[in-house]
Amino acid sequence: MLEKFTNNYHSIHALSEPLASKLIRSCLEASEDIRAQVMSSVGTNDEVTSSESIVNTDHSHAS
């Protein structure tokens, strides 16, 4: 009885270990994707603000 339980425990543990590492890896990849999206959105915002400031200086020259 005890031996059977131990064998079941080892097989479950062997199955759950790769699953846990897969979950951790997918979470890390997801956080990297989010970070990349944030960085790209920040980069586009910087471009927009710089082009707006150029337009504003053009308006001040025109007036």
JSON list of C-alpha atoms in Angstrom, two decimals:
[
{"chain": "A", "resi": 1, "resn": "MET", "atom": "CA", "xyz": [0.00, 0.00, 0.00]},
{"chain": "A", "resi": 2, "resn": "LEU", "atom": "CA", "xyz": [2.69, 2.48, 1.00]},
{"chain": "A", "resi": 3, "resn": "GLU", "atom": "CA", "xyz": [4.87, 1.47, -1.96]},
{"chain": "A", "resi": 4, "resn": "LYS", "atom": "CA", "xyz": [1.97, 2.06, -4.36]},
{"chain": "A", "resi": 5, "resn": "PHE", "atom": "CA", "xyz": [1.32, 5.47, -2.86]},
{"chain": "A", "resi": 6, "resn": "THR", "atom": "CA", "xyz": [5.01, 6.39, -3.17]},
{"chain": "A", "resi": 7, "resn": "ASN", "atom": "CA", "xyz": [5.09, 5.34, -6.82]},
{"chain": "A", "resi": 8, "resn": "ASN", "atom": "CA", "xyz": [1.98, 7.40, -7.55]},
{"chain": "A", "resi": 9, "resn": "TYR", "atom": "CA", "xyz": [3.49, 10.39, -5.78]},
{"chain": "A", "resi": 10, "resn": "HIS", "atom": "CA", "xyz": [6.69, 10.16, -7.81]},
{"chain": "A", "resi": 11, "resn": "SER", "atom": "CA", "xyz": [4.80, 9.87, -11.11]},
{"chain": "A", "resi": 12, "resn": "ILE", "atom": "CA", "xyz": [2.60, 12.86, -10.22]},
{"chain": "A", "resi": 13, "resn": "HIS", "atom": "CA", "xyz": [5.64, 14.86, -9.16]},
{"chain": "A", "resi": 14, "resn": "ALA", "atom": "CA", "xyz": [7.43, 13.96, -12.40]},
{"chain": "A", "resi": 15, "resn": "LEU", "atom": "CA", "xyz": [4.42, 15.16, -14.38]},
{"chain": "A", "resi": 16, "resn": "SER", "atom": "CA", "xyz": [3.85, 18.35, -12.41]},
{"chain": "A", "resi": 17, "resn": "GLU", "atom": "CA", "xyz": [7.46, 19.53, -12.49]},
{"chain": "A", "resi": 18, "resn": "PRO", "atom": "CA", "xyz": [7.64, 20.18, -16.27]},
{"chain": "A", "resi": 19, "resn": "LEU", "atom": "CA", "xyz": [4.17, 21.71, -16.08]},
{"chain": "A", "resi": 20, "resn": "ALA", "atom": "CA", "xyz": [5.34, 24.16, -13.42]},
{"chain": "A", "resi": 21, "resn": "SER", "atom": "CA", "xyz": [8.42, 25.11, -15.45]},
{"chain": "A", "resi": 22, "resn": "LYS", "atom": "CA", "xyz": [6.21, 25.58, -18.53]},
{"chain": "A", "resi": 23, "resn": "LEU", "atom": "CA", "xyz": [3.92, 27.87, -16.55]},
{"chain": "A", "resi": 24, "resn": "ILE", "atom": "CA", "xyz": [6.86, 29.86, -15.22]},
{"chain": "A", "resi": 25, "resn": "ARG", "atom": "CA", "xyz": [8.36, 30.14, -18.70]},
{"chain": "A", "resi": 26, "resn": "SER", "atom": "CA", "xyz": [5.06, 31.27, -20.25]},
{"chain": "A", "resi": 27, "resn": "CYS", "atom": "CA", "xyz": [4.62, 33.85, -17.48]},
{"chain": "A", "resi": 28, "resn": "LEU", "atom": "CA", "xyz": [8.12, 35.19, -18.11]},
{"chain": "A", "resi": 29, "resn": "GLU", "atom": "CA", "xyz": [7.49, 35.35, -21.86]},
{"chain": "A", "resi": 30, "resn": "ALA", "atom": "CA", "xyz": [4.18, 37.16, -21.25]},
{"chain": "A", "resi": 31, "resn": "SER", "atom": "CA", "xyz": [5.87, 39.73, -19.02]},
{"chain": "A", "resi": 32, "resn": "GLU", "atom": "CA", "xyz": [8.56, 40.27, -21.68]},
{"chain": "A", "resi": 33, "resn": "ASP", "atom": "CA", "xyz": [5.84, 40.81, -24.31]},
{"chain": "A", "resi": 34, "resn": "ILE", "atom": "CA", "xyz": [4.09, 43.32, -22.05]},
{"chain": "A", "resi": 35, "resn": "ARG", "atom": "CA", "xyz": [7.37, 45.12, -21.42]},
{"chain": "A", "resi": 36, "resn": "ALA", "atom": "CA", "xyz": [8.06, 45.27, -25.17]},
{"chain": "A", "resi": 37, "resn": "GLN", "atom": "CA", "xyz": [4.57, 46.67, -25.81]},
{"chain": "A", "resi": 38, "resn": "VAL", "atom": "CA", "xyz": [5.02, 49.29, -23.09]},
{"chain": "A", "resi": 39, "resn": "MET", "atom": "CA", "xyz": [8.42, 50.29, -24.45]},
{"chain": "A", "resi": 40, "resn": "SER", "atom": "CA", "xyz": [7.08, 50.56, -28.00]},
{"chain": "A", "resi": 41, "resn": "SER", "atom": "CA", "xyz": [4.07, 52.61, -26.87]},
{"chain": "A", "resi": 42, "resn": "VAL", "atom": "CA", "xyz": [6.38, 54.89, -24.88]},
{"chain": "A", "resi": 43, "resn": "GLY", "atom": "CA", "xyz": [8.57, 55.25, -27.96]},
{"chain": "A", "resi": 44, "resn": "THR", "atom": "CA", "xyz": [5.62, 56.25, -30.15]},
{"chain": "A", "resi": 45, "resn": "ASN", "atom": "CA", "xyz": [4.48, 58.75, -27.52]},
{"chain": "A", "resi": 46, "resn": "ASP", "atom": "CA", "xyz": [7.92, 60.35, -27.56]},
{"chain": "A", "resi": 47, "resn": "GLU", "atom": "CA", "xyz": [7.75, 60.66, -31.34]},
{"chain": "A", "resi": 48, "resn": "VAL", "atom": "CA", "xyz": [4.30, 62.26, -31.16]},
{"chain": "A", "resi": 49, "resn": "THR", "atom": "CA", "xyz": [5.32, 64.82, -28.55]},
{"chain": "A", "resi": 50, "resn": "SER", "atom": "CA", "xyz": [8.48, 65.77, -30.46]},
{"chain": "A", "resi": 51, "resn": "SER", "atom": "CA", "xyz": [6.52, 66.27, -33.71]},
{"chain": "A", "resi": 52, "resn": "GLU", "atom": "CA", "xyz": [3.91, 68.32, -31.82]},
{"chain": "A", "resi": 53, "resn": "SER", "atom": "CA", "xyz": [6.60, 70.57, -30.38]},
{"chain": "A", "resi": 54, "resn": "ILE", "atom": "CA", "xyz": [7.98, 71.10, -33.91]},
{"chain": "A", "resi": 55, "resn": "VAL", "atom": "CA", "xyz": [4.49, 72.08, -35.11]},
{"chain": "A", "resi": 56, "resn": "ASN", "atom": "CA", "xyz": [4.12, 74.47, -32.17]},
{"chain": "A", "resi": 57, "resn": "THR", "atom": "CA", "xyz": [7.40, 76.21, -33.00]},
{"chain": "A", "resi": 58, "resn": "ASP", "atom": "CA", "xyz": [6.24, 76.55, -36.61]},
{"chain": "A", "resi": 59, "resn": "HIS", "atom": "CA", "xyz": [3.04, 78.25, -35.43]},
{"chain": "A", "resi": 60, "resn": "SER", "atom": "CA", "xyz": [4.96, 80.68, -33.23]},
{"chain": "A", "resi": 61, "resn": "HIS", "atom": "CA", "xyz": [7.17, 81.61, -36.21]},
{"chain": "A", "resi": 62, "resn": "ALA", "atom": "CA", "xyz": [4.12, 82.15, -38.44]},
{"chain": "A", "resi": 63, "resn": "SER", "atom": "CA", "xyz": [2.46, 84.49, -35.94]}
]
